[in-house]
mmCIF file of C-alpha atoms in Angstrom:
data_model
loop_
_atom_site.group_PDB
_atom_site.id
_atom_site.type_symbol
_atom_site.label_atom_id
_atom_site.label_comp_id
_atom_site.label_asym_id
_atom_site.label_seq_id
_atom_site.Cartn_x
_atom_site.Cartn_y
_atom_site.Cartn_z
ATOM 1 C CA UNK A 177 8.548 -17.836 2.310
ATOM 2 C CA UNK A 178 9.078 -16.381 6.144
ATOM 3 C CA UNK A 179 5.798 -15.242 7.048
ATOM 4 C CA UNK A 180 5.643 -12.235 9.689
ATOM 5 C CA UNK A 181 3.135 -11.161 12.166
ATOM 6 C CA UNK A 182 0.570 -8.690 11.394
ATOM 7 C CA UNK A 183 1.783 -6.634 14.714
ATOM 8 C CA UNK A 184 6.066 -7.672 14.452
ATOM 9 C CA UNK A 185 8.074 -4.541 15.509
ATOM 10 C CA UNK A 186 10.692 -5.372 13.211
ATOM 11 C CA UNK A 187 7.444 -4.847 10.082
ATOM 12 C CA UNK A 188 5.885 -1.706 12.264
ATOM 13 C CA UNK A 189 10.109 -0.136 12.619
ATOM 14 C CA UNK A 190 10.772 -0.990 8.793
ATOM 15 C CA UNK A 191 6.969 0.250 7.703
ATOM 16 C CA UNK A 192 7.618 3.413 9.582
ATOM 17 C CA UNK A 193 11.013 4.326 7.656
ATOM 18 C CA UNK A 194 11.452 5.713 4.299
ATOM 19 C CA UNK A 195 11.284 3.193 1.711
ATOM 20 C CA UNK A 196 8.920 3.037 -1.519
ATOM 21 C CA UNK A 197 7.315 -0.041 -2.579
ATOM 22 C CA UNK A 198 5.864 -1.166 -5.385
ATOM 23 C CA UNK A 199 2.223 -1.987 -6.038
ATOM 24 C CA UNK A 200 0.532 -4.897 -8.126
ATOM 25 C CA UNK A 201 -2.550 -4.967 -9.541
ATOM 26 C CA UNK A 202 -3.649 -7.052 -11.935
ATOM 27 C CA UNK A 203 -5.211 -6.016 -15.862
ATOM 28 C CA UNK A 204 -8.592 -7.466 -16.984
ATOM 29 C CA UNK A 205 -6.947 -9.890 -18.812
ATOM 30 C CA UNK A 206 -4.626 -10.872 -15.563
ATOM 31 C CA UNK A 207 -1.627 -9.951 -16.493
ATOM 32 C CA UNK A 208 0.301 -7.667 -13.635
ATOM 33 C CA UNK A 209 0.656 -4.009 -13.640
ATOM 34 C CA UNK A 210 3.237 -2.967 -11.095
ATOM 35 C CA UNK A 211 3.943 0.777 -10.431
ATOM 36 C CA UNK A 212 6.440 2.496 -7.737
ATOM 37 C CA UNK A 213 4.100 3.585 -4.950
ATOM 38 C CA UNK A 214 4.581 5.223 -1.290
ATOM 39 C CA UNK A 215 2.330 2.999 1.015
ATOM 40 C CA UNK A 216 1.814 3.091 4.409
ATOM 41 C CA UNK A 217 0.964 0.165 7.013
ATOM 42 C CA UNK A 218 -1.307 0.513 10.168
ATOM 43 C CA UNK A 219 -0.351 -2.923 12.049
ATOM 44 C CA UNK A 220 -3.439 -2.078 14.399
ATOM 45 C CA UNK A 221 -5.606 -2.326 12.227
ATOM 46 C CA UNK A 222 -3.798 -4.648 9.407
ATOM 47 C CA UNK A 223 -4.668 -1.827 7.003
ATOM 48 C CA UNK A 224 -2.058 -0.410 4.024
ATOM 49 C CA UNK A 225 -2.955 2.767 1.916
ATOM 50 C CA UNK A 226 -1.885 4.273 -0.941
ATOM 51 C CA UNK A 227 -2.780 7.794 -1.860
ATOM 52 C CA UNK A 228 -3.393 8.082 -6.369
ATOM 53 C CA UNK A 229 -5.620 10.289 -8.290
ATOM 54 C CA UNK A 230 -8.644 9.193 -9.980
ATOM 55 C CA UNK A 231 -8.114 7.224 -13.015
ATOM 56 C CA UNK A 232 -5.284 5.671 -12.899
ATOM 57 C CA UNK A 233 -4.534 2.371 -14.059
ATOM 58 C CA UNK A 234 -4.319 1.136 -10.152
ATOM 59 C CA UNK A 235 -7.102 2.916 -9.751
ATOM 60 C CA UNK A 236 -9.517 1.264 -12.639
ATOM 61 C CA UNK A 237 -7.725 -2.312 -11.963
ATOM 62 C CA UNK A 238 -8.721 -2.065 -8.251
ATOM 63 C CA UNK A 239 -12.470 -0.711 -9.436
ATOM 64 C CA UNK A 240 -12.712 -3.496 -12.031
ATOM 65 C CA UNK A 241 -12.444 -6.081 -9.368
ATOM 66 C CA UNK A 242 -15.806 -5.410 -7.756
ATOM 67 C CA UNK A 243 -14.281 -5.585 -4.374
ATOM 68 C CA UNK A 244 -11.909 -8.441 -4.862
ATOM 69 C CA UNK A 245 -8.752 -7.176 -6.014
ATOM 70 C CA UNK A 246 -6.237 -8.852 -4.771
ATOM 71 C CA UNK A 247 -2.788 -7.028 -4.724
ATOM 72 C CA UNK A 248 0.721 -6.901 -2.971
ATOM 73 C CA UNK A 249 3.369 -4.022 -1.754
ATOM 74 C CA UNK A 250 6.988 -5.022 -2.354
ATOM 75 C CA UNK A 251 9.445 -3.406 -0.783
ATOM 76 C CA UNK A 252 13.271 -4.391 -0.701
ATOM 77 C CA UNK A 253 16.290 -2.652 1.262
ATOM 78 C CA UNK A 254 19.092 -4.334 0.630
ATOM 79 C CA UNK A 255 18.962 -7.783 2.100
ATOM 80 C CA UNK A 256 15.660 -6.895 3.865
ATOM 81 C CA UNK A 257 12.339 -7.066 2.033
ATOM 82 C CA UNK A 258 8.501 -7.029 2.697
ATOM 83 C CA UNK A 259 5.784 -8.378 1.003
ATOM 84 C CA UNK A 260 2.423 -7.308 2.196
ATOM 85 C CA UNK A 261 -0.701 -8.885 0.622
ATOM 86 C CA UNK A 262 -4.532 -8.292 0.804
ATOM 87 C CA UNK A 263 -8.097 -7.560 -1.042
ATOM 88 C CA UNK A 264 -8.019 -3.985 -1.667
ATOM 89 C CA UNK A 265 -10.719 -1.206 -2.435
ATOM 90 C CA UNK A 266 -10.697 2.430 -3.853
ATOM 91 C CA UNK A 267 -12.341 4.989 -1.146
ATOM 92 C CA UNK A 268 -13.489 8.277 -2.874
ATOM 93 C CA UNK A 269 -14.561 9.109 1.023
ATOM 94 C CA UNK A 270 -12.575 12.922 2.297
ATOM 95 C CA UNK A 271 -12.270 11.533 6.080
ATOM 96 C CA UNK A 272 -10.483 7.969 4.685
ATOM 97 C CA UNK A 273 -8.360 10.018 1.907
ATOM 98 C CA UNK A 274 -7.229 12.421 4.829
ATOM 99 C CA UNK A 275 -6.251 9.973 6.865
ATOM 100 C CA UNK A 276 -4.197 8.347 3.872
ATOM 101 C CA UNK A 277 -2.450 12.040 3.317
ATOM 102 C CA UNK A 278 -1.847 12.457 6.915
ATOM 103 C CA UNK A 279 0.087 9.124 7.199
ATOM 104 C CA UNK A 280 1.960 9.510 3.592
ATOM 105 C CA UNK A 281 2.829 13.001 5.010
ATOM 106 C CA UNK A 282 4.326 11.280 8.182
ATOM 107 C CA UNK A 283 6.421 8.194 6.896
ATOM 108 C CA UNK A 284 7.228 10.270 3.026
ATOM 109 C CA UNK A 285 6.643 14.342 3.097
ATOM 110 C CA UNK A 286 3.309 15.963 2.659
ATOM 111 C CA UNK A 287 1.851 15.551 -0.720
ATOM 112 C CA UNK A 288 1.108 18.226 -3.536
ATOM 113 C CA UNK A 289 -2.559 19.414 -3.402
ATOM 114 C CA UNK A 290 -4.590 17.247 -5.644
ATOM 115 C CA UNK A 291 -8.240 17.515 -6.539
ATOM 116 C CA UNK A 292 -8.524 14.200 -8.269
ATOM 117 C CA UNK A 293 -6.681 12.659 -5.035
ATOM 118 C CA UNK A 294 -8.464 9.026 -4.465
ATOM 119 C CA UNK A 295 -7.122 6.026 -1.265
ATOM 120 C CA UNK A 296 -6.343 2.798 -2.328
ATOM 121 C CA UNK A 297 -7.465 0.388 1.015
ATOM 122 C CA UNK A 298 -6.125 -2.719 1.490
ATOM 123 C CA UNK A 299 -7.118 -5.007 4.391
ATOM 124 C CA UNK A 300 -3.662 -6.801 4.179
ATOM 125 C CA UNK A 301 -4.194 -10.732 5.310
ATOM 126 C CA UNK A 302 -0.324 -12.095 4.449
ATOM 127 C CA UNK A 303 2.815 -10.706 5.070
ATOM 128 C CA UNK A 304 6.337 -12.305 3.880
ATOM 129 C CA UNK A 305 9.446 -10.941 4.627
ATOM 130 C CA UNK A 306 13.289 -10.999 6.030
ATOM 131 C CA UNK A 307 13.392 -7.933 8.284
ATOM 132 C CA UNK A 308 16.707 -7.427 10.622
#
């Protein structure tokens, strides 16, 4: 698999575009639960966030990892594609879920209100790819 850098400008151009991914998480009984997401990457900081609401079945896989859930984002354009991989972590914390809106709002649209509205965190430590 073509790894990329954390920091590539190719991964920061393509992360900053319109594109959904896909998220995997995996059941209690490992099998893989993959759902449509809109994720964002900060190549700064190596960090990728998804905004849910509480409950969810990404939500209660990530939770019923006790801080070792490891999932991936897969996106695919056409010929290009992007794999980003990491240990993620649900934050119930207002300044980390704002920060999750306010970068959904800037690569999607702004999101509906949402009082159940939870981040998933992912420190992402592997990303595979073909990027133009």
């Amino acid at each position: 698999m073509p790894r990329i850098a954390f920091d590539d400008p190719a991964l920061v151009a393509f992360m900053g575009e319109y594109h959904l991914a896909t998220l995997t998480t995996l059941r209690a009984d490992g099998s893989p639960h993959v759902v449509p997401v809109g994720v964002t990457y900060d190549a700064a900081t190596r960090t990728a966030r998804v905004i849910t609401r509480e409950g969810s079945v990404k939500v209660r896989n990530v939770d019923a990892a006790g801080g070792e859930a490891r999932v991936a984002f897969g996106h695919l354009d056409g010929p290009h594609w992007v794999t980003l991989e990491g240990v993620a972590r649900v934050s119930r914390d207002a300044d980390e879920i704002a920060e999750a809106v306010r970068r959904y709002a800037l690569r999607y649209r702004p999101p509906r209100e949402n009082s159940e509205r939870v981040a998933i965190v992912v420190d992402v430590d592997r990303i595979m790819g073909r990027l133009p």
